[in-house]
mmCIF file of C-alpha atoms in Angstrom:
data_model
loop_
_atom_site.group_PDB
_atom_site.id
_atom_site.type_symbol
_atom_site.label_atom_id
_atom_site.label_comp_id
_atom_site.label_asym_id
_atom_site.label_seq_id
_atom_site.Cartn_x
_atom_site.Cartn_y
_atom_site.Cartn_z
ATOM 1 C CA MET A 42 -54.940 -31.078 -45.222
ATOM 2 C CA ILE A 43 -51.850 -29.441 -46.046
ATOM 3 C CA LYS A 44 -53.089 -26.094 -44.983
ATOM 4 C CA SER A 45 -53.949 -27.668 -41.481
ATOM 5 C CA TYR A 46 -50.355 -29.053 -41.411
ATOM 6 C CA ARG A 47 -49.025 -25.674 -42.021
ATOM 7 C CA CYS A 48 -50.802 -23.993 -39.208
ATOM 8 C CA LYS A 49 -49.924 -26.935 -36.888
ATOM 9 C CA THR A 50 -46.289 -26.179 -37.927
ATOM 10 C CA LYS A 51 -46.534 -22.460 -37.193
ATOM 11 C CA MET A 52 -47.988 -22.961 -33.759
ATOM 12 C CA SER A 53 -45.507 -25.413 -32.883
ATOM 13 C CA TRP A 54 -42.754 -22.994 -33.593
ATOM 14 C CA ARG A 55 -44.686 -20.048 -31.689
ATOM 15 C CA VAL A 56 -44.817 -21.772 -28.285
ATOM 16 C CA PRO A 57 -41.220 -22.674 -27.851
ATOM 17 C CA ALA A 58 -40.226 -19.118 -29.173
ATOM 18 C CA PHE A 59 -42.502 -17.538 -26.796
ATOM 19 C CA PHE A 60 -41.292 -19.622 -23.888
ATOM 20 C CA ILE A 61 -37.758 -18.974 -24.815
ATOM 21 C CA CYS A 62 -38.451 -15.405 -24.564
ATOM 22 C CA PHE A 63 -40.056 -15.426 -21.287
ATOM 23 C CA LEU A 64 -37.015 -17.379 -19.719
ATOM 24 C CA LEU A 65 -34.652 -14.948 -21.009
ATOM 25 C CA ILE A 66 -36.561 -11.747 -19.531
ATOM 26 C CA LEU A 67 -37.032 -13.651 -16.404
ATOM 27 C CA ASN A 68 -33.315 -14.529 -16.180
ATOM 28 C CA THR A 69 -32.378 -11.102 -16.730
ATOM 29 C CA GLY A 70 -34.630 -9.832 -14.112
ATOM 30 C CA ILE A 71 -33.207 -12.413 -11.730
ATOM 31 C CA SER A 72 -29.670 -11.335 -12.644
ATOM 32 C CA GLY A 73 -30.292 -7.931 -12.301
ATOM 33 C CA GLN A 74 -31.466 -8.171 -8.745
ATOM 34 C CA ASP A 75 -28.864 -10.572 -7.552
ATOM 35 C CA TYR A 76 -25.774 -8.597 -9.297
ATOM 36 C CA THR A 77 -23.550 -6.677 -6.612
ATOM 37 C CA SER A 78 -21.034 -4.376 -8.158
ATOM 38 C CA PRO A 79 -17.464 -4.556 -6.777
ATOM 39 C CA ILE A 80 -17.622 -1.224 -5.015
ATOM 40 C CA ASP A 81 -20.961 -2.432 -2.984
ATOM 41 C CA GLU A 82 -19.065 -5.519 -2.252
ATOM 42 C CA LEU A 83 -16.029 -3.929 -1.043
ATOM 43 C CA LYS A 84 -18.210 -1.618 1.156
ATOM 44 C CA ASN A 85 -20.010 -4.811 2.573
ATOM 45 C CA ILE A 86 -16.620 -6.517 3.164
ATOM 46 C CA LEU A 87 -15.191 -3.502 4.889
ATOM 47 C CA THR A 88 -18.111 -3.265 7.297
ATOM 48 C CA GLY A 89 -17.641 -6.844 8.543
ATOM 49 C CA LEU A 90 -13.759 -6.040 8.757
ATOM 50 C CA LYS A 91 -14.313 -2.991 10.947
ATOM 51 C CA ASP A 92 -13.721 -4.836 14.270
ATOM 52 C CA TYR A 93 -11.389 -7.568 13.017
ATOM 53 C CA GLN A 94 -8.841 -9.356 15.073
ATOM 54 C CA GLN A 95 -6.060 -11.384 13.783
ATOM 55 C CA GLY A 96 -6.891 -15.057 13.780
ATOM 56 C CA ARG A 97 -10.650 -14.474 14.173
ATOM 57 C CA ASN A 98 -12.939 -14.247 11.310
ATOM 58 C CA ASP A 99 -10.136 -14.636 8.663
ATOM 59 C CA GLY A 100 -12.680 -15.357 6.132
ATOM 60 C CA ILE A 101 -13.658 -11.599 5.663
ATOM 61 C CA VAL A 102 -9.737 -11.212 5.095
ATOM 62 C CA LEU A 103 -9.936 -13.797 2.348
ATOM 63 C CA ARG A 104 -12.966 -12.190 0.587
ATOM 64 C CA LEU A 105 -11.055 -8.975 0.641
ATOM 65 C CA ASN A 106 -8.028 -10.410 -0.977
ATOM 66 C CA ASP A 107 -10.058 -12.223 -3.647
ATOM 67 C CA LEU A 108 -11.870 -9.126 -4.522
ATOM 68 C CA LEU A 109 -9.061 -6.671 -4.588
ATOM 69 C CA ARG A 110 -6.792 -9.050 -6.620
ATOM 70 C CA LYS A 111 -9.456 -9.756 -9.083
ATOM 71 C CA HIS A 112 -10.247 -6.166 -9.758
ATOM 72 C CA ARG A 113 -7.264 -3.826 -8.733
ATOM 73 C CA LEU A 114 -5.832 -3.744 -12.235
ATOM 74 C CA SER A 115 -8.732 -2.192 -13.741
ATOM 75 C CA PRO A 116 -8.094 1.658 -13.608
ATOM 76 C CA HIS A 117 -11.818 2.252 -12.803
ATOM 77 C CA TYR A 118 -11.949 -0.050 -9.973
ATOM 78 C CA ARG A 119 -8.406 0.643 -8.594
ATOM 79 C CA ASP A 120 -9.210 4.387 -8.073
ATOM 80 C CA ALA A 121 -12.547 3.640 -6.438
ATOM 81 C CA PHE A 122 -11.172 0.780 -4.186
ATOM 82 C CA GLU A 123 -8.347 3.067 -3.160
ATOM 83 C CA ALA A 124 -10.985 5.732 -2.153
ATOM 84 C CA GLU A 125 -13.045 3.192 -0.057
ATOM 85 C CA LEU A 126 -9.877 1.998 1.666
ATOM 86 C CA ILE A 127 -8.855 5.595 2.478
ATOM 87 C CA THR A 128 -12.344 6.194 4.086
ATOM 88 C CA PHE A 129 -12.049 3.089 5.863
ATOM 89 C CA LEU A 130 -8.609 3.966 7.430
ATOM 90 C CA ASP A 131 -9.918 7.212 8.526
ATOM 91 C CA SER A 132 -12.748 5.642 10.605
ATOM 92 C CA ASP A 133 -13.123 3.751 13.923
ATOM 93 C CA THR A 134 -11.643 0.393 13.017
ATOM 94 C CA SER A 135 -9.342 -1.898 14.813
ATOM 95 C CA ALA A 136 -5.379 -1.858 14.306
ATOM 96 C CA ALA A 137 -5.493 -5.169 12.753
ATOM 97 C CA ALA A 138 -8.187 -4.248 10.209
ATOM 98 C CA LYS A 139 -6.286 -1.096 9.350
ATOM 99 C CA MET A 140 -3.177 -3.337 8.631
ATOM 100 C CA GLU A 141 -5.304 -5.569 6.366
ATOM 101 C CA ALA A 142 -6.337 -2.293 4.214
ATOM 102 C CA CYS A 143 -2.676 -1.255 4.140
ATOM 103 C CA ARG A 144 -1.396 -4.477 2.772
ATOM 104 C CA HIS A 145 -3.344 -3.351 -0.343
ATOM 105 C CA LEU A 146 -2.635 0.225 -0.588
ATOM 106 C CA ARG A 147 0.884 -0.783 -0.274
ATOM 107 C CA ILE A 148 0.548 -2.275 -3.586
ATOM 108 C CA PHE A 149 -1.922 -0.089 -5.683
ATOM 109 C CA GLY A 150 -2.049 3.182 -3.390
ATOM 110 C CA SER A 151 -1.052 6.633 -4.717
ATOM 111 C CA ALA A 152 -0.322 10.034 -3.219
ATOM 112 C CA ALA A 153 -4.380 10.233 -2.366
ATOM 113 C CA CYS A 154 -3.809 8.070 0.724
ATOM 114 C CA VAL A 155 -0.876 9.972 1.876
ATOM 115 C CA PRO A 156 -2.929 12.242 4.257
ATOM 116 C CA VAL A 157 -4.424 9.510 6.152
ATOM 117 C CA LEU A 158 -1.279 7.522 6.594
ATOM 118 C CA ARG A 159 0.266 10.989 7.850
ATOM 119 C CA LYS A 160 -2.574 10.994 10.372
ATOM 120 C CA MET A 161 -1.938 7.382 11.183
ATOM 121 C CA LEU A 162 1.787 8.015 12.025
ATOM 122 C CA ALA A 163 0.916 9.912 14.903
ATOM 123 C CA GLY A 164 -0.936 7.022 16.738
ATOM 124 C CA GLU A 165 1.265 4.144 18.542
ATOM 125 C CA ASN A 166 -1.034 1.374 17.249
ATOM 126 C CA THR A 167 -1.645 2.596 13.617
ATOM 127 C CA ALA A 168 2.226 4.098 12.774
ATOM 128 C CA ASP A 169 3.353 0.595 11.724
ATOM 129 C CA PRO A 170 0.807 0.047 9.165
ATOM 130 C CA ALA A 171 1.182 3.695 7.985
ATOM 131 C CA LEU A 172 5.123 3.044 7.483
ATOM 132 C CA TYR A 173 4.524 -0.338 6.056
ATOM 133 C CA THR A 174 2.426 1.334 3.114
ATOM 134 C CA LEU A 175 4.399 4.850 2.765
ATOM 135 C CA GLU A 176 7.477 2.537 1.909
ATOM 136 C CA LYS A 177 5.907 1.699 -1.387
ATOM 137 C CA ILE A 178 3.996 4.845 -2.233
ATOM 138 C CA PRO A 179 5.771 6.789 -4.863
ATOM 139 C CA GLY A 180 6.428 10.603 -4.916
ATOM 140 C CA THR A 181 7.439 13.454 -2.845
ATOM 141 C CA ASP A 182 4.150 13.445 -0.976
ATOM 142 C CA ALA A 183 5.192 10.387 1.083
ATOM 143 C CA ASP A 184 8.607 11.906 1.683
ATOM 144 C CA ASN A 185 7.076 15.144 2.995
ATOM 145 C CA ALA A 186 4.768 13.134 5.156
ATOM 146 C CA LEU A 187 7.602 11.508 6.921
ATOM 147 C CA LEU A 188 9.462 14.566 7.358
ATOM 148 C CA VAL A 189 6.840 16.389 8.715
ATOM 149 C CA SER A 190 5.923 13.486 11.396
ATOM 150 C CA LEU A 191 9.698 13.206 12.140
ATOM 151 C CA GLU A 192 9.930 15.927 14.801
ATOM 152 C CA LYS A 193 6.501 15.388 16.340
ATOM 153 C CA SER A 194 6.799 11.590 16.830
ATOM 154 C CA PRO A 195 7.778 9.597 20.045
ATOM 155 C CA LYS A 196 11.171 7.813 19.738
ATOM 156 C CA LYS A 197 9.727 4.497 19.007
ATOM 157 C CA ILE A 198 8.049 5.865 15.784
ATOM 158 C CA ARG A 199 10.927 8.340 14.779
ATOM 159 C CA LEU A 200 12.944 5.205 14.725
ATOM 160 C CA GLY A 201 10.737 3.697 12.248
ATOM 161 C CA ILE A 202 10.557 6.822 10.073
ATOM 162 C CA VAL A 203 14.046 7.356 10.331
ATOM 163 C CA ALA A 204 14.773 3.571 8.777
ATOM 164 C CA LEU A 205 12.095 4.386 6.084
ATOM 165 C CA LEU A 206 13.806 7.685 5.055
ATOM 166 C CA GLY A 207 16.949 5.820 4.579
ATOM 167 C CA LYS A 208 15.137 2.912 2.281
ATOM 168 C CA ARG A 209 13.355 5.783 0.415
ATOM 169 C CA LYS A 210 16.503 7.775 -0.005
ATOM 170 C CA VAL A 211 15.099 10.944 0.938
ATOM 171 C CA GLU A 212 17.818 13.499 0.269
ATOM 172 C CA LYS A 213 15.852 16.069 1.919
ATOM 173 C CA SER A 214 16.114 14.418 5.054
ATOM 174 C CA VAL A 215 19.872 14.490 5.392
ATOM 175 C CA PRO A 216 20.120 17.644 7.650
ATOM 176 C CA HIS A 217 17.782 16.094 9.951
ATOM 177 C CA LEU A 218 19.509 13.005 10.048
ATOM 178 C CA LYS A 219 23.057 14.726 10.892
ATOM 179 C CA LYS A 220 21.190 16.561 13.756
ATOM 180 C CA MET A 221 20.455 13.154 15.389
ATOM 181 C CA LEU A 222 23.593 11.578 14.407
ATOM 182 C CA SER A 223 25.435 13.769 16.813
ATOM 183 C CA GLY A 224 22.539 13.914 19.351
ATOM 184 C CA ALA A 225 22.496 12.382 22.794
ATOM 185 C CA ASP A 226 20.105 9.403 21.856
ATOM 186 C CA ILE A 227 22.222 6.476 20.826
ATOM 187 C CA ASP A 228 19.257 4.547 19.153
ATOM 188 C CA LEU A 229 18.533 7.701 17.175
ATOM 189 C CA ALA A 230 22.132 8.075 16.228
ATOM 190 C CA GLY A 231 22.576 4.642 15.176
ATOM 191 C CA ALA A 232 19.403 4.898 12.863
ATOM 192 C CA SER A 233 20.513 8.097 11.470
ATOM 193 C CA GLY A 234 23.912 6.752 10.674
ATOM 194 C CA LYS A 235 22.395 3.749 8.534
ATOM 195 C CA ALA A 236 19.968 5.792 6.922
ATOM 196 C CA LEU A 237 22.612 8.439 5.690
ATOM 197 C CA GLY A 238 24.504 5.407 4.511
ATOM 198 C CA GLU A 239 21.678 4.301 2.677
ATOM 199 C CA ILE A 240 20.959 7.633 1.037
ATOM 200 C CA GLY A 241 24.744 7.990 0.146
ATOM 201 C CA ASN A 242 24.664 11.174 -1.767
ATOM 202 C CA PRO A 243 27.621 13.629 -1.513
ATOM 203 C CA GLU A 244 26.205 15.460 1.572
ATOM 204 C CA ALA A 245 25.582 12.313 3.410
ATOM 205 C CA VAL A 246 29.032 10.932 2.396
ATOM 206 C CA GLY A 247 30.696 14.165 3.820
ATOM 207 C CA ILE A 248 28.827 13.951 7.017
ATOM 208 C CA LEU A 249 29.848 10.487 7.708
ATOM 209 C CA ARG A 250 33.291 11.193 6.751
ATOM 210 C CA ASP A 251 33.644 13.923 9.174
ATOM 211 C CA THR A 252 32.012 11.902 11.787
ATOM 212 C CA LEU A 253 34.700 9.088 11.292
ATOM 213 C CA ASN A 254 37.478 11.459 11.406
ATOM 214 C CA LYS A 255 36.255 13.533 14.349
ATOM 215 C CA THR A 256 34.759 10.970 16.985
ATOM 216 C CA LYS A 257 35.678 7.816 18.509
ATOM 217 C CA GLY A 258 33.947 4.761 19.879
ATOM 218 C CA PHE A 259 30.449 4.127 18.982
ATOM 219 C CA LEU A 260 29.907 7.024 16.671
ATOM 220 C CA GLN A 261 33.206 6.403 14.661
ATOM 221 C CA THR A 262 32.277 2.615 14.236
ATOM 222 C CA LEU A 263 28.818 3.641 13.000
ATOM 223 C CA ALA A 264 30.292 5.935 10.577
ATOM 224 C CA ALA A 265 32.706 3.453 9.286
ATOM 225 C CA GLU A 266 30.001 0.903 8.698
ATOM 226 C CA SER A 267 27.622 3.460 7.110
ATOM 227 C CA LEU A 268 30.287 4.439 4.497
ATOM 228 C CA LEU A 269 30.578 0.830 3.702
ATOM 229 C CA ILE A 270 27.237 0.846 2.935
ATOM 230 C CA CYS A 271 27.626 3.633 0.592
ATOM 231 C CA ALA A 272 30.481 2.112 -0.946
ATOM 232 C CA GLU A 273 28.774 -1.025 -1.780
ATOM 233 C CA ARG A 274 25.852 0.819 -3.173
ATOM 234 C CA LEU A 275 28.072 2.659 -5.592
ATOM 235 C CA LEU A 276 29.605 -0.364 -6.633
ATOM 236 C CA ASN A 277 26.420 -1.855 -7.364
ATOM 237 C CA THR A 278 25.444 1.363 -9.568
ATOM 238 C CA GLY A 279 28.652 1.168 -11.356
ATOM 239 C CA SER A 280 30.280 4.307 -9.702
ATOM 240 C CA ASN A 281 33.230 2.331 -8.972
ATOM 241 C CA GLU A 282 35.551 5.681 -8.857
ATOM 242 C CA THR A 283 33.631 7.339 -6.024
ATOM 243 C CA ALA A 284 33.288 3.768 -4.297
ATOM 244 C CA GLU A 285 37.058 3.524 -4.220
ATOM 245 C CA GLU A 286 37.322 7.022 -2.703
ATOM 246 C CA ILE A 287 35.283 5.581 0.377
ATOM 247 C CA TYR A 288 37.197 2.540 0.696
#
């Protein structure tokens, strides 16, 4: 009787154990089939984003934002995401789609994306997203891309490049800005004067001082305003004596 009870007890434990193992194996198989890596998910999203127009199918943009915000802090995914976004920018996609990709490269992009952004600077519809991204890309590669594009670009894009050279305080651009400051185009002269004020190194200050003393009218006023920008920046950085010399 005791032996019979023991047999039944063993059988009662074996059946649930076997059933649990079966469920675990089944669940593992299903999970493996349903799982999509973040990289593959990004590829799928970018395929849907290709022809995006602002105000239409904004759900695809929300999916892109959610995915990248979730994984971009991971070094492995960040580099892979950047590579996918670079490929996307270098393909036949809408300007609005490029801007959405650039919003993220502006946050975690590196020098690796500079070549495609430099290429975008040549296009009237793609220059703005490129400038928007290059503003935050660290390093001299981005500076050099702006300088290379400066002489080749039409006026509208040149104005954007000049403004960004000032924001980035690219000292290598000072000779180019000096040339445009004394050029015939008033708009480029104005943008160059402001950029020189934002750069504010000794060479830029010297150019603005010469302009202030040797010109009249618009250029003289521009030089005075740009020198004030220099002085304010110097005060904010604790260079009081240099700022006083300008005042």
